[in-house]
Amino acid sequence: MISWLKQILGIPEQKKSAVLARERLMVIVAHERGEHEDQPDFLPLLQKELTEVIAKYVKIDQDQVQVDFEQKGGRSVLELNITLPEHQLKSNIQPHVIKASPAVAHSVPAAKAKTKTTTQTTQTTQSKSGSRPSVKKAVKKPVKKATSSSTASKKPKSVEKAKKGS
Amino acid sequence: MAKIIVVTSGKGGVGKTTTSAAIGTAIAARGFKTAIVDFDVGLRNLDLVMGCERRVVYDLVNVIHGEATLNQALIKDKRVDSLYILPASQTRDKDALTQKGIEKVLKDLDKTHKFDYIVCDSPAGIEKGALLAMYFADEAVIVTNPEVSSVRDSDRILGILASKTKRAEKNDGKIKEHLLLTRYSPDRVAKGEMLSVEDVQEILAIPLLGVIPESKAVLKASNSGVPVSLDIESDAGQAYQDAVARFLGEDVPYRFITEEKKGFFKRIFGRKS
């Protein structure tokens, strides 16, 4: 009865709880599968070193560099995700970059144009077969969303990873 | 050669023991010599669910320690001819089960006693008992409730099945996985209050063995110590029989997954808001 009233008055109905459950599960399950599967153990170290290298040129936090490892069928995908905040691009990056190398300076204007730039590099490597089937496409979607839009929610993981490596 | 089936879930209270009893009994009722082995050392309950708690003399741990023979420990079911139960011990000793001991018991059940099917009722969790219950399995029945914590734990268990079992370690082919969804309420699914079969299947991505509806028959069966699959009048009993038919390769349509049609009067007057 109340839901009819809400509909008539144009009050948006709350999401059905089963839909919420499904969405939350898809995110957490895809996330945990990545963790528990035989991920190469160099990931935390790679993340730490990458962060150090990038920190030479841009002031970034550890959690702004994300290294993710995914398996799709017989292939493994290494995903590198770096978020550069706008104000730092304007104020800090230029002098550093000029000092470092002209090649890097070349890429700066492009990065400057956008407010928030995300550089994404993917690299494929062979993996051993017989591992668990990769998460379905639909399952992956919410995860990607999480990596690109909400760095905040991923913070603890990244920090933990970096700690493991050190 | 005996086929070893582990009934597992990760999460407790989802219906592993009920399922082990129901599936084991239904397989045996089809003429296969079947043993149901309780791996829940310290918290045995299969005997109660099967209604043979007063006939337990020796148990799995006694057999492993050589204090009893398998023949002495196996309890023959009084309802189904080719069905046997091997109870767990009530000891609190965590190291009562050993991998070697379990291997020998399973081998004996297979080679000496010529069992066709061995159903391993796993304890909850991912500790030693649960790992040993799944270690030698050929097939796994993942019992899952349409509920977030159960689905998450099932996914975790699938990961462990794929890495910490004999087949995984010896690279001897994959354990065949089956999803069994229990305590399912089609009407709540229709209202959007419960994860649907499709939702759970999409997340776990393993073949569906069966859907057991939430049913009064399950509690009634365990109250009286009769495996629910023997209550063929009940929805849950029929659903378990269907699941076993599918397990044995039959093509059976799924029942009890859509809301039952309500009569005219029920629709008008029986509507809950």
Short mmCIF file of C-alpha atoms in Angstrom, two decimals:
data_model
loop_
_atom_site.label_atom_id
_atom_site.label_comp_id
_atom_site.label_asym_id
_atom_site.label_seq_id
_atom_site.Cartn_x
_atom_site.Cartn_y
_atom_site.Cartn_z
CA MET A 1 0.00 0.00 0.00
CA ILE A 2 2.70 2.42 1.04
CA SER A 3 4.74 1.50 -2.01
CA TRP A 4 1.78 2.43 -4.25
CA LEU A 5 1.52 5.79 -2.53
CA LYS A 6 5.21 6.33 -2.98
CA GLN A 7 4.89 5.50 -6.65
CA ILE A 8 2.01 7.92 -7.12
CA LEU A 9 3.84 10.69 -5.27
CA GLY A 10 6.97 10.01 -7.27
CA ILE A 11 9.14 9.06 -4.30
CA PRO A 12 11.80 6.71 -5.60
CA GLU A 13 11.44 3.25 -4.13
CA GLN A 14 14.41 1.74 -2.37
CA LYS A 15 16.37 -0.87 -4.24
CA LYS A 16 15.19 -4.39 -3.59
CA SER A 17 17.48 -6.02 -1.06
CA ALA A 18 18.16 -9.00 -3.32
CA VAL A 19 19.57 -6.64 -5.95
CA LEU A 20 21.82 -5.07 -3.34
CA ALA A 21 22.96 -8.49 -2.19
CA ARG A 22 23.79 -9.50 -5.74
CA GLU A 23 25.79 -6.36 -6.45
CA ARG A 24 27.72 -6.53 -3.21
CA LEU A 25 28.50 -10.20 -3.68
CA MET A 26 29.73 -9.72 -7.21
CA VAL A 27 32.18 -7.07 -6.12
CA ILE A 28 33.49 -8.90 -3.08
CA VAL A 29 33.69 -12.30 -4.74
CA ALA A 30 35.56 -10.99 -7.77
CA HIS A 31 37.89 -9.08 -5.48
CA GLU A 32 38.62 -12.05 -3.23
CA ARG A 33 39.07 -14.44 -6.11
CA GLY A 34 41.86 -12.23 -7.33
CA GLU A 35 43.49 -12.35 -3.92
CA HIS A 36 43.24 -16.02 -3.30
CA GLU A 37 44.15 -17.30 -6.69
CA ASP A 38 47.75 -17.94 -7.41
CA GLN A 39 48.69 -14.33 -7.94
CA PRO A 40 52.33 -13.77 -8.62
CA ASP A 41 53.90 -12.76 -5.32
CA PHE A 42 55.93 -9.98 -6.89
CA LEU A 43 52.81 -7.79 -7.06
CA PRO A 44 53.26 -5.96 -3.72
CA LEU A 45 56.92 -5.31 -4.45
CA LEU A 46 56.14 -4.18 -7.99
CA GLN A 47 53.55 -1.80 -6.63
CA LYS A 48 55.96 -0.43 -4.05
CA GLU A 49 58.76 0.15 -6.56
CA LEU A 50 56.43 1.68 -9.11
CA THR A 51 55.14 4.03 -6.48
CA GLU A 52 58.68 5.04 -5.60
CA VAL A 53 59.58 5.71 -9.22
CA ILE A 54 56.47 7.76 -9.87
CA ALA A 55 56.92 9.61 -6.59
CA LYS A 56 60.25 10.90 -7.92
CA TYR A 57 58.36 12.93 -10.49
CA VAL A 58 54.89 13.47 -9.07
CA LYS A 59 53.76 13.79 -5.51
CA ILE A 60 51.43 10.84 -5.09
CA ASP A 61 50.21 8.62 -2.31
CA GLN A 62 50.80 4.92 -2.26
CA ASP A 63 47.17 4.17 -2.87
CA GLN A 64 47.12 6.14 -6.09
CA VAL A 65 49.05 3.45 -7.87
CA GLN A 66 47.11 0.25 -8.31
CA VAL A 67 48.44 -2.95 -9.68
CA ASP A 68 45.81 -5.57 -10.39
CA PHE A 69 46.15 -9.06 -11.66
CA GLU A 70 43.30 -10.72 -13.55
CA GLN A 71 42.89 -14.00 -15.32
CA LYS A 72 40.86 -14.28 -18.48
CA GLY A 73 40.66 -17.75 -19.91
CA GLY A 74 44.20 -18.90 -20.54
CA ARG A 75 45.72 -15.42 -20.27
CA SER A 76 46.64 -13.24 -17.35
CA VAL A 77 46.28 -9.49 -17.44
CA LEU A 78 48.40 -7.14 -15.39
CA GLU A 79 46.63 -3.84 -14.97
CA LEU A 80 48.41 -0.71 -13.87
CA ASN A 81 46.29 2.18 -12.70
CA ILE A 82 47.80 5.52 -11.75
CA THR A 83 45.71 8.45 -10.66
CA LEU A 84 47.32 11.89 -10.95
CA PRO A 85 45.57 14.64 -9.01
CA GLU A 86 45.09 17.91 -10.91
CA HIS A 87 46.59 20.42 -8.51
CA GLN A 88 49.81 18.48 -8.32
CA LEU A 89 50.09 18.33 -12.07
CA LYS A 90 49.91 22.10 -12.22
CA SER A 91 52.18 22.96 -9.36
CA ASN A 92 54.70 20.19 -8.95
CA ILE A 93 55.13 18.19 -12.06
CA GLN A 94 56.61 20.68 -14.49
CA PRO A 95 59.95 21.43 -12.81
CA HIS A 96 60.56 17.81 -11.97
CA VAL A 97 59.79 16.60 -15.41
CA ILE A 98 62.04 19.08 -17.12
CA LYS A 99 64.83 18.00 -14.88
CA ALA A 100 64.18 14.35 -15.58
CA SER A 101 63.92 14.01 -19.33
CA PRO A 102 62.40 15.83 -22.27
CA ALA A 103 60.56 12.71 -23.34
CA VAL A 104 58.43 12.73 -20.23
CA ALA A 105 57.83 16.46 -20.47
CA HIS A 106 56.26 15.81 -23.81
CA SER A 107 53.40 13.95 -22.22
CA VAL A 108 52.62 16.54 -19.61
CA PRO A 109 50.31 18.88 -21.55
CA ALA A 110 48.04 16.00 -22.40
CA ALA A 111 47.79 15.04 -18.79
CA LYS A 112 47.22 18.62 -17.82
CA ALA A 113 44.22 19.00 -20.05
CA LYS A 114 42.04 16.72 -18.00
CA THR A 115 41.21 17.34 -14.40
CA LYS A 116 41.97 13.84 -13.33
CA THR A 117 44.05 11.63 -15.53
CA THR A 118 44.20 7.93 -15.32
CA THR A 119 46.94 6.18 -17.14
CA GLN A 120 46.22 2.60 -17.88
CA THR A 121 48.65 0.13 -19.23
CA THR A 122 47.88 -3.48 -19.75
CA GLN A 123 50.33 -6.16 -20.35
CA THR A 124 49.58 -9.79 -21.00
CA THR A 125 51.53 -12.72 -19.80
CA GLN A 126 51.01 -16.44 -20.16
CA SER A 127 49.69 -18.28 -17.19
CA LYS A 128 49.46 -21.91 -16.32
CA SER A 129 46.28 -23.60 -17.39
CA GLY A 130 43.88 -25.45 -15.16
CA SER A 131 43.26 -22.53 -12.86
CA ARG A 132 39.74 -21.59 -11.82
CA PRO A 133 37.49 -20.17 -14.49
CA SER A 134 37.71 -16.43 -14.61
CA VAL A 135 34.92 -14.35 -13.23
CA LYS A 136 32.18 -13.76 -15.78
CA LYS A 137 32.03 -10.49 -17.61
CA ALA A 138 29.11 -9.29 -15.58
CA VAL A 139 31.01 -9.95 -12.41
CA LYS A 140 33.97 -7.97 -13.57
CA LYS A 141 32.11 -4.80 -14.34
CA PRO A 142 31.49 -3.60 -10.83
CA VAL A 143 35.09 -4.29 -9.92
CA LYS A 144 36.45 -2.16 -12.72
CA LYS A 145 34.16 0.57 -11.62
CA ALA A 146 35.58 0.29 -8.17
CA THR A 147 39.17 0.59 -9.32
CA SER A 148 38.65 3.60 -11.50
CA SER A 149 36.14 5.66 -9.60
CA SER A 150 36.50 4.95 -5.94
CA THR A 151 40.09 4.90 -4.88
CA ALA A 152 38.96 5.55 -1.35
CA SER A 153 37.29 2.17 -0.97
CA LYS A 154 40.43 0.42 -2.10
CA LYS A 155 42.76 2.24 0.21
CA PRO A 156 43.24 -0.40 2.88
CA LYS A 157 44.12 -3.04 0.32
CA SER A 158 46.73 -0.95 -1.42
CA VAL A 159 48.36 0.15 1.76
CA GLU A 160 48.43 -3.39 3.01
CA LYS A 161 49.99 -4.57 -0.21
CA ALA A 162 52.69 -1.99 -0.03
CA LYS A 163 53.45 -2.92 3.55
CA LYS A 164 53.75 -6.56 2.64
CA GLY A 165 56.34 -5.69 0.09
CA SER A 166 58.52 -3.64 2.38
CA MET B 1 35.94 -47.97 -8.06
CA ALA B 2 34.09 -45.99 -5.45
CA LYS B 3 33.17 -42.44 -6.21
CA ILE B 4 33.96 -40.07 -3.36
CA ILE B 5 31.57 -37.15 -2.93
CA VAL B 6 32.21 -34.35 -0.47
CA VAL B 7 29.29 -32.30 0.81
CA THR B 8 30.74 -28.97 1.82
CA SER B 9 29.88 -25.29 2.17
CA GLY B 10 32.29 -23.31 4.27
CA LYS B 11 29.51 -21.71 6.25
CA GLY B 12 27.80 -23.64 9.01
CA GLY B 13 24.10 -24.32 9.32
CA VAL B 14 23.32 -24.29 5.61
CA GLY B 15 22.32 -27.95 5.47
CA LYS B 16 25.43 -30.05 4.88
CA THR B 17 24.44 -32.89 7.19
CA THR B 18 20.82 -32.83 6.04
CA THR B 19 22.09 -32.97 2.46
CA SER B 20 24.63 -35.72 3.12
CA ALA B 21 21.92 -37.83 4.74
CA ALA B 22 19.35 -37.10 2.04
CA ILE B 23 21.66 -37.60 -0.92
CA GLY B 24 23.42 -40.65 0.50
CA THR B 25 20.11 -42.31 1.30
CA ALA B 26 18.62 -41.54 -2.10
CA ILE B 27 21.69 -42.91 -3.92
CA ALA B 28 21.58 -46.08 -1.81
CA ALA B 29 17.85 -46.44 -2.42
CA ARG B 30 18.69 -46.74 -6.11
CA GLY B 31 20.70 -49.84 -5.34
CA PHE B 32 24.21 -48.45 -5.01
CA LYS B 33 26.24 -49.52 -2.00
CA THR B 34 26.73 -46.21 -0.22
CA ALA B 35 28.56 -45.06 2.89
CA ILE B 36 28.00 -41.70 4.53
CA VAL B 37 31.05 -40.66 6.53
CA ASP B 38 30.81 -37.96 9.20
CA PHE B 39 33.99 -35.85 9.25
CA ASP B 40 32.77 -33.47 11.93
CA VAL B 41 34.96 -34.80 14.72
CA GLY B 42 33.90 -33.41 18.08
CA LEU B 43 30.49 -32.30 16.83
CA ARG B 44 29.02 -35.39 15.21
CA ASN B 45 25.42 -35.08 14.18
CA LEU B 46 24.98 -37.28 11.15
CA ASP B 47 24.02 -40.14 13.48
CA LEU B 48 21.16 -38.06 14.90
CA VAL B 49 19.92 -36.94 11.50
CA MET B 50 20.06 -40.54 10.27
CA GLY B 51 18.35 -41.81 13.43
CA CYS B 52 21.11 -44.24 14.41
CA GLU B 53 22.62 -42.35 17.36
CA ARG B 54 21.93 -45.17 19.79
CA ARG B 55 23.70 -47.70 17.64
CA VAL B 56 27.07 -45.92 17.60
CA VAL B 57 29.73 -48.09 19.23
CA TYR B 58 32.89 -47.34 17.30
CA ASP B 59 33.68 -44.36 15.11
CA LEU B 60 35.96 -43.03 12.39
CA VAL B 61 38.74 -42.13 14.83
CA ASN B 62 38.65 -45.61 16.40
CA VAL B 63 39.12 -47.08 12.94
CA ILE B 64 42.00 -44.73 12.13
CA HIS B 65 43.73 -45.59 15.41
CA GLY B 66 43.22 -49.29 14.85
CA GLU B 67 40.95 -49.68 17.86
CA ALA B 68 38.15 -51.07 15.73
CA THR B 69 37.70 -52.51 12.27
CA LEU B 70 35.64 -50.80 9.62
CA ASN B 71 33.13 -53.62 9.88
CA GLN B 72 32.65 -52.88 13.56
CA ALA B 73 32.28 -49.14 13.04
CA LEU B 74 29.98 -49.10 10.00
CA ILE B 75 26.32 -48.88 10.98
CA LYS B 76 23.96 -50.55 8.56
CA ASP B 77 20.82 -48.52 7.92
CA LYS B 78 17.57 -50.23 8.85
CA ARG B 79 15.49 -48.65 6.08
CA VAL B 80 17.70 -48.82 3.02
CA ASP B 81 19.58 -52.05 2.33
CA SER B 82 22.79 -50.85 0.77
CA LEU B 83 23.29 -47.86 3.08
CA TYR B 84 25.92 -47.56 5.80
CA ILE B 85 26.90 -44.78 8.18
CA LEU B 86 30.36 -44.19 9.59
CA PRO B 87 29.99 -41.82 12.54
CA ALA B 88 32.54 -39.24 13.67
CA SER B 89 34.11 -39.35 17.06
CA GLN B 90 33.14 -36.99 19.86
CA THR B 91 36.75 -36.50 20.90
CA ARG B 92 38.02 -32.97 21.31
CA ASP B 93 41.44 -33.97 20.06
CA LYS B 94 42.05 -31.80 17.02
CA ASP B 95 44.62 -34.14 15.53
CA ALA B 96 42.42 -37.20 15.70
CA LEU B 97 42.12 -37.22 11.91
CA THR B 98 45.18 -37.71 9.75
CA GLN B 99 45.45 -37.66 6.00
CA LYS B 100 47.05 -41.09 5.94
CA GLY B 101 44.38 -42.49 8.23
CA ILE B 102 41.57 -41.10 6.08
CA GLU B 103 43.24 -42.39 2.94
CA LYS B 104 43.38 -45.89 4.37
CA VAL B 105 39.75 -45.83 5.51
CA LEU B 106 38.57 -44.62 2.10
CA LYS B 107 40.69 -47.22 0.33
CA ASP B 108 39.26 -49.97 2.53
CA LEU B 109 35.71 -48.79 1.91
CA ASP B 110 36.47 -48.92 -1.80
CA LYS B 111 38.61 -52.03 -2.24
CA THR B 112 37.60 -54.28 0.65
CA HIS B 113 33.99 -53.29 1.17
CA LYS B 114 33.23 -52.53 -2.48
CA PHE B 115 31.26 -49.36 -1.90
CA ASP B 116 29.97 -47.59 -5.01
CA TYR B 117 29.62 -44.18 -3.39
CA ILE B 118 31.24 -42.62 -0.35
CA VAL B 119 29.58 -39.41 0.83
CA CYS B 120 31.81 -37.28 3.05
CA ASP B 121 29.89 -34.94 5.34
CA SER B 122 32.27 -32.04 5.87
CA PRO B 123 32.37 -29.90 9.00
CA ALA B 124 31.91 -26.14 8.59
CA GLY B 125 34.90 -23.88 8.23
CA ILE B 126 38.17 -24.37 6.41
CA GLU B 127 40.10 -26.12 9.16
CA LYS B 128 41.66 -29.56 9.10
CA GLY B 129 38.42 -31.56 9.23
CA ALA B 130 36.94 -29.71 6.29
CA LEU B 131 40.17 -29.95 4.29
CA LEU B 132 40.44 -33.69 4.94
CA ALA B 133 36.79 -34.27 4.02
CA MET B 134 37.40 -32.75 0.57
CA TYR B 135 40.99 -33.90 0.00
CA PHE B 136 40.25 -37.23 -1.70
CA ALA B 137 36.98 -36.20 -3.36
CA ASP B 138 36.07 -36.89 -6.97
CA GLU B 139 32.97 -34.72 -6.86
CA ALA B 140 31.82 -31.93 -4.57
CA VAL B 141 28.34 -30.79 -3.65
CA ILE B 142 28.51 -27.16 -2.55
CA VAL B 143 25.56 -26.50 -0.28
CA THR B 144 24.62 -22.83 -0.44
CA ASN B 145 21.82 -20.71 1.00
CA PRO B 146 20.59 -17.74 -1.07
CA GLU B 147 22.21 -15.36 1.36
CA VAL B 148 25.36 -13.23 1.11
CA SER B 149 27.58 -14.88 3.70
CA SER B 150 26.81 -18.37 2.46
CA VAL B 151 27.51 -17.48 -1.19
CA ARG B 152 30.77 -15.79 -0.29
CA ASP B 153 31.92 -18.79 1.76
CA SER B 154 30.94 -21.15 -1.04
CA ASP B 155 33.12 -19.20 -3.42
CA ARG B 156 35.97 -19.46 -0.97
CA ILE B 157 35.46 -23.22 -0.72
CA LEU B 158 35.51 -23.49 -4.52
CA GLY B 159 38.91 -21.85 -4.48
CA ILE B 160 40.15 -24.34 -1.90
CA LEU B 161 38.71 -27.28 -3.85
CA ALA B 162 40.68 -26.11 -6.86
CA SER B 163 43.97 -25.85 -4.99
CA LYS B 164 44.16 -27.90 -1.80
CA THR B 165 42.81 -31.29 -2.85
CA LYS B 166 44.51 -34.41 -4.08
CA ARG B 167 43.26 -33.94 -7.61
CA ALA B 168 44.54 -30.37 -7.64
CA GLU B 169 47.91 -31.30 -6.19
CA LYS B 170 48.44 -34.29 -8.46
CA ASN B 171 47.05 -32.44 -11.47
CA ASP B 172 44.61 -35.31 -11.84
CA GLY B 173 41.69 -33.49 -13.42
CA LYS B 174 39.30 -31.15 -11.73
CA ILE B 175 36.88 -32.14 -8.98
CA LYS B 176 33.39 -32.06 -10.46
CA GLU B 177 31.49 -29.31 -8.69
CA HIS B 178 27.74 -29.20 -8.09
CA LEU B 179 25.76 -26.32 -6.66
CA LEU B 180 22.93 -27.26 -4.32
CA LEU B 181 20.85 -24.30 -3.28
CA THR B 182 18.97 -24.96 -0.05
CA ARG B 183 16.37 -23.09 2.01
CA TYR B 184 15.05 -21.41 -1.13
CA SER B 185 11.84 -19.37 -0.92
CA PRO B 186 10.45 -18.67 -4.41
CA ASP B 187 7.91 -16.18 -3.09
CA ARG B 188 10.59 -14.12 -1.38
CA VAL B 189 12.66 -14.24 -4.55
CA ALA B 190 9.65 -12.96 -6.49
CA LYS B 191 9.36 -10.06 -4.06
CA GLY B 192 13.03 -9.21 -4.51
CA GLU B 193 13.87 -10.12 -0.94
CA MET B 194 16.09 -13.09 -1.71
CA LEU B 195 18.86 -13.89 -4.17
CA SER B 196 17.53 -15.95 -7.05
CA VAL B 197 18.90 -19.22 -8.42
CA GLU B 198 20.24 -17.27 -11.39
CA ASP B 199 21.98 -14.73 -9.15
CA VAL B 200 23.79 -17.40 -7.15
CA GLN B 201 24.66 -19.37 -10.25
CA GLU B 202 26.05 -16.33 -11.96
CA ILE B 203 28.27 -15.51 -9.01
CA LEU B 204 29.55 -19.02 -8.31
CA ALA B 205 29.57 -20.15 -11.96
CA ILE B 206 29.19 -23.88 -11.32
CA PRO B 207 26.49 -26.26 -12.60
CA LEU B 208 23.27 -26.43 -10.61
CA LEU B 209 22.49 -29.82 -9.08
CA GLY B 210 19.27 -28.85 -7.41
CA VAL B 211 17.21 -26.35 -5.48
CA ILE B 212 15.73 -27.43 -2.16
CA PRO B 213 12.87 -25.21 -1.06
CA GLU B 214 12.57 -23.93 2.49
CA SER B 215 10.34 -26.61 3.93
CA LYS B 216 8.84 -27.77 7.18
CA ALA B 217 9.66 -31.30 6.10
CA VAL B 218 13.38 -30.77 6.78
CA LEU B 219 12.97 -30.06 10.50
CA LYS B 220 10.34 -32.75 10.77
CA ALA B 221 12.74 -35.25 9.21
CA SER B 222 15.65 -34.41 11.51
CA ASN B 223 13.31 -34.39 14.52
CA SER B 224 12.43 -37.97 13.77
CA GLY B 225 15.80 -39.13 12.50
CA VAL B 226 14.64 -39.93 8.98
CA PRO B 227 16.56 -38.58 5.98
CA VAL B 228 14.26 -36.05 4.30
CA SER B 229 14.69 -37.69 0.89
CA LEU B 230 12.67 -40.65 2.20
CA ASP B 231 9.70 -38.31 2.78
CA ILE B 232 8.68 -38.41 -0.87
CA GLU B 233 5.39 -36.66 -0.13
CA SER B 234 7.26 -33.51 0.82
CA ASP B 235 8.60 -30.81 -1.50
CA ALA B 236 12.09 -31.01 0.00
CA GLY B 237 12.12 -34.79 -0.28
CA GLN B 238 11.15 -34.62 -3.94
CA ALA B 239 13.70 -31.91 -4.60
CA TYR B 240 16.46 -34.07 -3.09
CA GLN B 241 15.32 -37.05 -5.17
CA ASP B 242 15.47 -34.84 -8.27
CA ALA B 243 18.96 -33.68 -7.34
CA VAL B 244 20.18 -37.25 -6.95
CA ALA B 245 18.62 -38.22 -10.29
CA ARG B 246 20.56 -35.35 -11.89
CA PHE B 247 23.70 -36.41 -10.05
CA LEU B 248 23.36 -39.85 -11.62
CA GLY B 249 23.01 -38.33 -15.05
CA GLU B 250 19.26 -38.12 -15.54
CA ASP B 251 17.72 -35.07 -17.13
CA VAL B 252 15.14 -33.85 -14.65
CA PRO B 253 13.32 -30.50 -14.86
CA TYR B 254 13.74 -28.15 -11.91
CA ARG B 255 10.83 -27.86 -9.53
CA PHE B 256 10.02 -25.56 -6.62
CA ILE B 257 11.92 -22.61 -8.04
CA THR B 258 8.95 -20.49 -9.05
CA GLU B 259 6.19 -19.19 -6.86
CA GLU B 260 3.31 -21.63 -6.62
CA LYS B 261 0.20 -20.31 -8.26
CA LYS B 262 -2.25 -18.97 -5.77
CA GLY B 263 -5.97 -19.60 -6.08
CA PHE B 264 -8.41 -16.80 -6.69
CA PHE B 265 -9.35 -16.42 -3.03
CA LYS B 266 -5.77 -16.55 -1.83
CA ARG B 267 -4.86 -13.84 -4.28
CA ILE B 268 -7.61 -11.57 -3.00
CA PHE B 269 -7.49 -12.31 0.71
CA GLY B 270 -4.20 -14.03 1.38
CA ARG B 271 -1.99 -11.24 0.22
CA LYS B 272 0.61 -10.19 2.72
CA SER B 273 1.79 -6.63 2.38
#
